[in-house]
Amino acid sequence: DSAKILADARAMIRPTNASEVQRAISRASQIPPGDGRYAETQRQIDRWCADMLIIAQKRANQGNFRDAIAAAKLVPNKRGKLSEQAKQLIGQWQKRLK
């Protein structure tokens, strides 16, 4: 059920590991629209996407632009402002690699 899916997603992450955050997002995304926990889940996914951007920014601040780009690319495309922010940061960091 959706409560278990969301609990599983929350249990699988450490906020410093971008891959684990991405897996949690993927798991939580299984909760369909119309489910009673859908809105809560979408808010949680947005928080995790923001966490992913923080991870990416920390990597960039350390000069690790390749890993920063990799982390930012894990933000799903359909997350509105968070997706746009990820794309902008990726563009900035790609320029730094050239």
Short mmCIF file of C-alpha atoms in Angstrom, two decimals:
data_model
loop_
_atom_site.label_atom_id
_atom_site.label_comp_id
_atom_site.label_asym_id
_atom_site.label_seq_id
_atom_site.Cartn_x
_atom_site.Cartn_y
_atom_site.Cartn_z
CA ASP A 1 0.00 0.00 0.00
CA SER A 2 1.05 3.62 -0.37
CA ALA A 3 2.03 4.07 3.29
CA LYS A 4 4.50 1.18 2.97
CA ILE A 5 5.86 2.47 -0.33
CA LEU A 6 6.51 5.91 1.16
CA ALA A 7 8.01 4.42 4.34
CA ASP A 8 10.27 2.18 2.22
CA ALA A 9 11.37 5.18 0.17
CA ARG A 10 12.18 7.20 3.27
CA ALA A 11 14.12 4.31 4.80
CA MET A 12 16.39 3.82 1.80
CA ILE A 13 18.14 7.18 1.76
CA ARG A 14 21.02 8.96 3.36
CA PRO A 15 20.82 12.64 2.44
CA THR A 16 24.46 12.71 1.34
CA ASN A 17 24.13 9.94 -1.27
CA ALA A 18 22.59 11.13 -4.55
CA SER A 19 21.99 7.60 -5.87
CA GLU A 20 20.06 6.63 -2.75
CA VAL A 21 17.98 9.80 -2.97
CA GLN A 22 17.22 8.97 -6.62
CA ARG A 23 16.16 5.41 -5.67
CA ALA A 24 13.85 6.81 -2.99
CA ILE A 25 12.31 9.19 -5.53
CA SER A 26 11.80 6.32 -7.95
CA ARG A 27 10.15 4.19 -5.26
CA ALA A 28 7.88 6.97 -4.03
CA SER A 29 6.89 7.79 -7.61
CA GLN A 30 5.00 4.49 -7.68
CA ILE A 31 2.23 6.10 -5.62
CA PRO A 32 -0.41 7.06 -8.21
CA PRO A 33 -2.43 10.27 -8.49
CA GLY A 34 -5.70 9.85 -6.65
CA ASP A 35 -4.07 7.95 -3.79
CA GLY A 36 -4.66 9.57 -0.41
CA ARG A 37 -0.90 9.97 0.11
CA TYR A 38 -0.16 11.34 -3.35
CA ALA A 39 0.10 15.02 -2.32
CA GLU A 40 2.30 14.16 0.68
CA THR A 41 4.46 12.01 -1.57
CA GLN A 42 4.89 14.79 -4.12
CA ARG A 43 5.99 17.20 -1.39
CA GLN A 44 8.49 14.60 -0.14
CA ILE A 45 9.83 14.05 -3.65
CA ASP A 46 10.33 17.81 -4.02
CA ARG A 47 12.27 17.86 -0.73
CA TRP A 48 14.43 14.99 -1.96
CA CYS A 49 15.04 16.77 -5.27
CA ALA A 50 16.13 19.85 -3.32
CA ASP A 51 18.45 17.61 -1.28
CA MET A 52 19.88 16.26 -4.55
CA LEU A 53 20.65 19.80 -5.70
CA ILE A 54 22.37 20.52 -2.38
CA ILE A 55 24.51 17.41 -2.86
CA ALA A 56 25.34 18.54 -6.40
CA GLN A 57 26.19 22.08 -5.25
CA LYS A 58 28.51 20.76 -2.52
CA ARG A 59 30.34 18.68 -5.11
CA ALA A 60 30.67 21.69 -7.40
CA ASN A 61 31.94 23.82 -4.51
CA GLN A 62 34.70 21.23 -4.06
CA GLY A 63 35.59 21.53 -7.75
CA ASN A 64 34.12 18.14 -8.56
CA PHE A 65 31.99 19.28 -11.49
CA ARG A 66 31.58 15.86 -13.13
CA ASP A 67 30.03 14.38 -10.00
CA ALA A 68 28.00 17.56 -9.45
CA ILE A 69 26.56 17.20 -12.95
CA ALA A 70 25.85 13.51 -12.36
CA ALA A 71 23.94 14.31 -9.16
CA ALA A 72 21.95 17.14 -10.74
CA LYS A 73 21.00 14.89 -13.66
CA LEU A 74 19.24 12.59 -11.18
CA VAL A 75 16.56 15.25 -10.54
CA PRO A 76 13.51 14.06 -12.53
CA ASN A 77 12.45 16.23 -15.47
CA LYS A 78 8.90 16.83 -14.26
CA ARG A 79 9.70 18.65 -11.00
CA GLY A 80 9.03 22.21 -12.16
CA LYS A 81 11.41 24.82 -10.72
CA LEU A 82 13.68 22.13 -9.30
CA SER A 83 14.16 20.57 -12.75
CA GLU A 84 14.85 23.99 -14.24
CA GLN A 85 17.37 24.78 -11.52
CA ALA A 86 19.11 21.44 -12.14
CA LYS A 87 19.36 22.18 -15.87
CA GLN A 88 20.77 25.66 -15.23
CA LEU A 89 23.38 24.33 -12.83
CA ILE A 90 24.35 21.53 -15.23
CA GLY A 91 24.88 24.14 -17.95
CA GLN A 92 27.07 26.28 -15.67
CA TRP A 93 29.15 23.33 -14.56
CA GLN A 94 29.59 21.97 -18.08
CA LYS A 95 31.10 25.33 -19.06
CA ARG A 96 33.54 25.03 -16.16
CA LEU A 97 34.73 21.67 -17.52
CA LYS A 98 35.72 23.13 -20.89
#
